CSV table of C-alpha atoms and ligand atoms in Angstrom, one decimal:
chain,number,residue,atom,x,y,z
K,40,MET,CA,-16.3,14.0,5.2
K,41,LYS,CA,-12.8,15.5,5.6
K,42,VAL,CA,-11.6,17.9,2.9
K,43,PHE,CA,-8.0,17.8,1.7
K,44,ILE,CA,-6.5,20.2,-0.8
K,45,ASP,CA,-5.1,18.5,-3.9
K,46,SER,CA,-2.1,20.8,-4.6
K,47,ALA,CA,1.6,21.3,-4.2
K,48,ASP,CA,1.2,25.0,-4.4
K,49,LEU,CA,2.3,26.5,-1.0
K,50,ASP,CA,0.2,29.7,-1.5
K,51,GLU,CA,-3.0,27.7,-2.2
K,52,ILE,CA,-2.2,25.3,0.8
K,53,LYS,CA,-1.6,28.3,3.1
K,54,GLN,CA,-4.8,30.0,2.1
K,55,ALA,CA,-6.9,26.8,2.6
K,56,TYR,CA,-5.4,26.3,6.1
K,57,GLU,CA,-5.9,30.0,6.9
K,58,TRP,CA,-9.6,29.6,6.0
K,59,GLY,CA,-9.7,26.6,8.4
K,60,ILE,CA,-11.2,24.3,5.9
K,61,ALA,CA,-8.3,21.9,5.1
K,62,ASP,CA,-7.9,18.5,6.8
K,63,GLY,CA,-4.9,17.4,4.8
K,64,VAL,CA,-2.9,17.8,1.6
K,65,THR,CA,-2.4,15.4,-1.4
K,66,THR,CA,0.4,15.9,-4.0
K,67,ASN,CA,1.4,13.9,-7.0
K,68,PRO,CA,4.3,14.2,-9.5
K,69,SER,CA,2.2,16.4,-11.9
K,70,LEU,CA,1.1,18.8,-9.1
K,71,MET,CA,4.7,19.0,-7.9
K,72,LYS,CA,5.9,19.8,-11.4
K,73,LYS,CA,3.3,22.6,-11.7
K,74,ALA,CA,4.3,24.1,-8.4
K,75,VAL,CA,8.1,23.9,-9.1
K,76,ASP,CA,7.7,25.2,-12.7
K,77,LYS,CA,5.8,28.3,-11.3
K,78,ARG,CA,8.7,29.2,-9.0
K,79,LYS,CA,12.3,30.2,-9.8
K,80,ASN,CA,15.3,28.8,-8.0
K,81,ILE,CA,13.2,26.8,-5.6
K,82,ASN,CA,14.9,25.0,-2.7
K,83,LEU,CA,12.6,21.9,-2.8
K,84,LYS,CA,13.5,20.6,0.6
K,85,GLN,CA,12.7,23.9,2.3
K,86,TYR,CA,9.6,24.3,0.2
K,87,LEU,CA,8.3,20.9,1.2
K,88,ASN,CA,9.1,21.6,4.8
K,89,GLN,CA,7.0,24.7,4.6
K,90,ILE,CA,4.1,22.7,3.2
K,91,LEU,CA,4.4,20.1,6.0
K,92,GLU,CA,4.6,22.9,8.7
K,93,THR,CA,1.5,24.6,7.2
K,94,ALA,CA,-0.4,21.3,7.4
K,95,LYS,CA,0.9,20.4,10.8
K,96,GLY,CA,-1.6,18.0,12.6
K,97,THR,CA,-3.1,16.8,9.3
K,98,PRO,CA,-1.8,14.3,6.7
K,99,VAL,CA,0.3,15.3,3.7
K,100,SER,CA,0.7,12.7,0.9
K,101,LEU,CA,4.1,12.6,-0.9
K,102,GLU,CA,4.2,10.3,-3.9
K,103,VAL,CA,7.1,7.9,-4.8
K,104,THR,CA,8.5,8.1,-8.3
K,105,GLU,CA,10.2,4.7,-8.4
K,106,THR,CA,8.2,1.9,-10.0
K,107,SER,CA,9.8,-1.4,-8.7
K,108,ALA,CA,8.8,-2.8,-5.3
K,109,LYS,CA,12.3,-2.4,-3.9
K,110,GLY,CA,12.6,1.1,-5.4
K,111,MET,CA,9.3,2.3,-4.0
K,112,ILE,CA,10.0,0.8,-0.5
K,113,THR,CA,13.5,2.4,-0.4
K,114,GLN,CA,12.3,5.7,-1.7
K,115,GLY,CA,9.2,5.7,0.5
K,116,LYS,CA,11.3,5.1,3.6
K,117,LYS,CA,13.8,7.8,2.6
K,118,LEU,CA,11.0,10.3,2.0
K,119,TYR,CA,9.5,9.5,5.3
K,120,LYS,CA,12.8,9.7,7.2
K,121,LEU,CA,13.6,13.0,5.5
K,122,PHE,CA,10.2,14.7,5.9
K,123,ASN,CA,8.2,13.1,8.7
K,124,PRO,CA,10.4,14.7,11.4
K,125,ILE,CA,9.3,18.2,10.2
K,126,ALA,CA,5.7,17.9,11.4
K,127,ASN,CA,5.0,14.2,11.9
K,128,ASN,CA,2.3,14.2,9.2
K,129,VAL,CA,3.8,12.4,6.1
K,130,TYR,CA,1.8,9.7,4.2
K,131,ILE,CA,3.6,7.9,1.4
K,132,LYS,CA,1.6,7.7,-1.8
K,133,ILE,CA,2.1,4.4,-3.7
K,134,PRO,CA,0.4,3.5,-7.0
K,135,VAL,CA,-1.8,0.5,-6.7
K,136,ASN,CA,-0.1,-1.0,-9.7
K,137,PRO,CA,3.0,0.6,-11.2
K,138,ALA,CA,3.0,-1.5,-14.4
K,139,PHE,CA,2.7,0.4,-17.7
K,140,LYS,CA,1.0,-2.5,-19.6
K,141,ASP,CA,-0.5,-6.0,-19.1
K,142,SER,CA,2.7,-7.8,-20.2
K,143,ASP,CA,4.8,-6.0,-17.5
K,144,LYS,CA,5.9,-8.2,-14.5
K,145,THR,CA,5.4,-5.5,-11.8
K,146,HIS,CA,1.6,-5.6,-11.2
K,147,PHE,CA,2.0,-6.5,-7.5
K,148,ALA,CA,4.9,-4.2,-6.8
K,149,GLY,CA,2.5,-1.5,-5.3
K,150,ILE,CA,0.9,-4.1,-3.1
K,151,GLU,CA,4.3,-5.3,-1.9
K,152,ALA,CA,5.4,-1.7,-1.2
K,153,ILE,CA,2.2,-1.0,0.7
K,154,LYS,CA,2.7,-4.1,2.9
K,155,ALA,CA,6.4,-3.3,3.6
K,156,LEU,CA,5.8,0.4,4.4
K,157,THR,CA,2.8,-0.3,6.6
K,158,LYS,CA,4.9,-2.9,8.4
K,159,ALA,CA,7.5,-0.2,9.0
K,160,ASN,CA,4.7,2.0,10.5
K,161,ILE,CA,4.7,4.3,7.6
K,162,PRO,CA,1.1,5.3,6.6
K,163,VAL,CA,0.3,4.8,2.9
K,164,ASN,CA,-2.1,6.5,0.6
K,165,CYS,CA,-2.7,4.1,-2.3
K,166,THR,CA,-3.2,6.0,-5.5
K,167,LEU,CA,-4.5,5.5,-9.1
K,168,ILE,CA,-7.4,3.3,-8.0
K,169,PHE,CA,-9.9,2.7,-10.9
K,170,THR,CA,-11.7,-0.4,-9.6
K,171,PRO,CA,-13.1,-1.5,-6.2
K,172,GLU,CA,-11.1,-4.7,-6.4
K,173,GLN,CA,-7.9,-2.7,-6.6
K,174,ALA,CA,-9.1,-0.8,-3.5
K,175,LEU,CA,-9.8,-4.1,-1.7
K,176,LEU,CA,-6.3,-5.5,-2.3
K,177,ALA,CA,-4.7,-2.2,-1.2
K,178,ALA,CA,-6.8,-2.2,2.0
K,179,LYS,CA,-5.8,-5.8,2.7
K,180,ALA,CA,-2.1,-4.9,2.2
K,181,GLY,CA,-2.6,-2.2,4.9
K,182,ALA,CA,-3.1,1.1,3.1
K,183,ALA,CA,-4.4,3.9,5.4
K,184,PHE,CA,-6.1,5.6,2.5
K,185,VAL,CA,-7.2,4.4,-0.9
K,186,SER,CA,-7.7,7.0,-3.6
K,187,PRO,CA,-10.3,6.2,-6.3
K,188,PHE,CA,-9.9,8.6,-9.2
K,189,ALA,CA,-13.5,9.7,-9.9
K,190,GLY,CA,-12.9,12.3,-12.7
K,191,ARG,CA,-10.5,10.2,-14.7
K,192,ILE,CA,-13.0,7.3,-14.8
K,193,ASP,CA,-15.7,9.8,-16.1
K,194,ASP,CA,-13.1,10.9,-18.7
K,195,PHE,CA,-12.4,7.2,-19.6
K,196,ILE,CA,-16.1,6.3,-20.0
K,197,GLN,CA,-16.8,9.3,-22.2
K,198,THR,CA,-13.6,9.0,-24.3
K,199,ASN,CA,-14.4,5.3,-24.9
K,200,ASN,CA,-17.9,6.2,-26.1
K,201,LYS,CA,-16.7,9.2,-28.3
K,202,ILE,CA,-18.5,11.7,-26.1
K,203,LYS,CA,-17.0,15.2,-26.2
K,204,PHE,CA,-16.5,16.8,-22.7
K,205,ASN,CA,-14.6,19.4,-20.7
K,206,LYS,CA,-12.6,18.3,-17.8
K,207,THR,CA,-14.7,20.2,-15.3
K,208,ASP,CA,-18.1,19.1,-16.7
K,209,TYR,CA,-20.5,17.4,-14.3
K,210,PHE,CA,-20.9,13.7,-15.1
K,211,PRO,CA,-24.0,12.2,-13.4
K,212,MET,CA,-23.3,9.7,-10.6
K,213,GLU,CA,-25.9,7.3,-12.1
K,214,GLY,CA,-24.1,7.4,-15.4
K,215,LYS,CA,-25.1,8.3,-19.0
K,216,GLU,CA,-27.3,6.2,-21.3
K,217,LYS,CA,-26.6,5.4,-24.9
K,218,GLY,CA,-29.6,3.6,-26.5
K,219,LYS,CA,-30.9,1.5,-23.6
K,220,VAL,CA,-27.5,0.8,-22.2
K,221,THR,CA,-25.9,2.7,-19.3
K,222,LEU,CA,-22.3,3.4,-20.3
K,223,ASN,CA,-19.8,1.8,-18.0
K,224,ASP,CA,-16.3,0.6,-17.4
K,225,ASN,CA,-16.6,-3.1,-16.4
K,226,GLY,CA,-19.7,-2.2,-14.2
K,227,ILE,CA,-18.6,1.2,-13.0
K,228,VAL,CA,-21.0,3.8,-14.4
K,229,SER,CA,-19.3,6.9,-13.1
K,230,GLY,CA,-16.5,8.2,-10.9
K,231,ILE,CA,-18.9,8.7,-8.0
K,232,ASP,CA,-20.2,5.1,-8.5
K,233,LEU,CA,-16.5,4.0,-8.2
K,234,VAL,CA,-16.2,5.9,-4.9
K,235,ALA,CA,-19.5,4.4,-3.7
K,236,GLN,CA,-18.5,0.8,-4.5
K,237,CYS,CA,-15.1,1.3,-2.7
K,238,VAL,CA,-17.0,2.7,0.3
K,239,GLU,CA,-19.4,-0.3,0.4
K,240,ILE,CA,-16.7,-2.9,-0.2
K,241,LEU,CA,-14.3,-1.5,2.5
K,242,GLU,CA,-16.9,-1.5,5.2
K,243,GLY,CA,-15.3,-3.0,8.3
K,244,TYR,CA,-11.8,-2.1,7.1
K,245,LYS,CA,-9.9,0.7,8.9
K,246,THR,CA,-8.7,2.0,5.5
K,247,GLU,CA,-10.3,5.3,4.6
K,248,VAL,CA,-11.7,6.1,1.1
K,249,LEU,CA,-10.3,9.3,-0.2
K,250,ALA,CA,-12.2,10.4,-3.3
K,251,ALA,CA,-9.7,11.9,-5.7
K,252,SER,CA,-9.7,13.5,-9.1
K,253,LEU,CA,-12.9,15.5,-8.3
K,254,ARG,CA,-13.4,18.3,-10.8
K,255,ASN,CA,-16.6,20.1,-9.7
K,256,THR,CA,-18.6,21.0,-6.6
K,257,ARG,CA,-21.5,18.6,-7.4
K,258,GLN,CA,-19.0,15.7,-7.4
K,259,VAL,CA,-17.8,16.8,-4.0
K,260,ARG,CA,-21.4,16.8,-2.7
K,261,GLU,CA,-22.0,13.3,-4.2
K,262,ALA,CA,-18.7,11.9,-2.8
K,263,ALA,CA,-19.9,13.0,0.7
K,264,LEU,CA,-23.4,11.5,0.1
K,265,VAL,CA,-22.0,8.1,-0.9
K,266,GLY,CA,-19.9,8.0,2.3
K,267,ALA,CA,-16.4,9.0,1.2
K,268,ASP,CA,-14.3,9.5,4.3
K,269,ILE,CA,-12.2,12.2,2.6
K,270,SER,CA,-12.4,14.3,-0.7
K,271,THR,CA,-9.2,15.8,-2.0
K,272,LEU,CA,-10.0,19.0,-4.0
K,273,PRO,CA,-8.2,21.3,-6.4
K,274,PHE,CA,-8.1,24.9,-5.0
K,275,SER,CA,-10.4,26.0,-7.8
K,276,VAL,CA,-13.1,23.5,-6.7
K,277,ILE,CA,-12.8,24.6,-3.1
K,278,LYS,CA,-13.3,28.3,-4.2
K,279,ASP,CA,-16.3,27.3,-6.4
K,280,MET,CA,-18.0,25.6,-3.4
K,281,LEU,CA,-19.2,29.0,-2.0
K,282,LYS,CA,-20.7,30.4,-5.2
K,283,HIS,CA,-24.4,30.8,-6.0
K,284,SER,CA,-26.2,33.5,-7.9
K,285,LYS,CA,-29.0,33.6,-5.3
K,286,THR,CA,-26.5,34.2,-2.6
K,287,TYR,CA,-25.2,37.3,-4.5
K,288,GLN,CA,-28.7,38.5,-5.1
K,289,GLY,CA,-29.6,38.0,-1.4
K,290,MET,CA,-26.5,40.0,-0.4
K,291,LYS,CA,-27.5,42.8,-2.8
K,292,ASN,CA,-31.0,42.9,-1.4
K,293,PHE,CA,-30.0,42.8,2.3
K,294,THR,CA,-27.4,45.5,1.7
K,295,LYS,CA,-30.0,47.7,0.0
K,296,ASP,CA,-32.4,47.4,3.0
K,297,ILE,CA,-29.8,48.2,5.7
K,298,VAL,CA,-31.3,50.4,8.5
K,299,THR,CA,-28.7,53.1,9.3
K,300,ASP,CA,-29.5,53.2,13.0
K,301,TYR,CA,-28.9,49.5,13.2
K,302,VAL,CA,-25.4,49.9,11.8
K,303,LYS,CA,-24.8,52.9,14.2
K,304,LEU,CA,-25.3,50.5,17.2
K,305,THR,CA,-22.0,48.8,16.4
K,306,LYS,CA,-20.0,51.9,15.5
Q,416,E4P,C1,-5.0,13.0,-5.9
Q,416,E4P,O1,-4.5,12.3,-5.1
Q,416,E4P,C2,-4.9,12.8,-7.4
Q,416,E4P,O2,-3.5,12.7,-7.7
Q,416,E4P,C3,-5.6,13.8,-8.1
Q,416,E4P,O3,-6.8,14.1,-7.5
Q,416,E4P,C4,-5.8,13.6,-9.6
Q,416,E4P,O4,-6.6,14.5,-10.2
Q,416,E4P,P1,-6.8,14.8,-11.7
Q,416,E4P,O5,-7.4,13.5,-12.3
Q,416,E4P,O6,-7.7,15.9,-11.9
Q,416,E4P,O7,-5.4,15.0,-12.2
């Protein structure tokens, strides 16, 4: 499974690439706001160029902010024209359905935009996927990546069932039971179940499943185990992946036992 960093923070992105563990970058409007708010007098064009150069050779997703098909297609093409020449690694992020409510008329605008951008040879990362059937339509329209939002489905199931939780809590991939019923959102029992169903349904498609909205290290492991092609991870989760109390204890014990003559051999 490839590991992307889910961040628009250049320092975090640089660090992840220096460590040699990043295979790509995903951004979204909220991550962009967080990075911009943290910095004073930012030249956004130069800043994004630096992100693209840091990630050279690996995909960087830049999300559209328009919500009509025409708007997303025009903006997607402009973003691509503006930024892809920097390092030839831009993917345009398109919401699977940019409508705000059922009665809106724009439900297929995302699909239209995916189709048009793909036809123009612009790779698309389709975002805000909460059902395998959304992923299926995005793949059929030509999306290079589909991004199921694991953590947010876990939040949704818990909120709907009045369960208190912290954003980074582990939610079991097999779901939680209440009475004799496994809690679910229309047959999806957890975020990792959503990822697994997307993986199964898209077998035979060239679209890659990018597990997004992962909030803890166990979810990363499970995303890999159910066959996600990619996981995009906040910097904090990447850092947590190396931690274990027995590793610390082992280090203390080994350090205590060091034979001085052995160390002298390399001095
Ligand atoms: C990535 O593409 C998504 O935008 C991101 O993973 C969302 O994560 P969140 O649900 O923790 O905000």
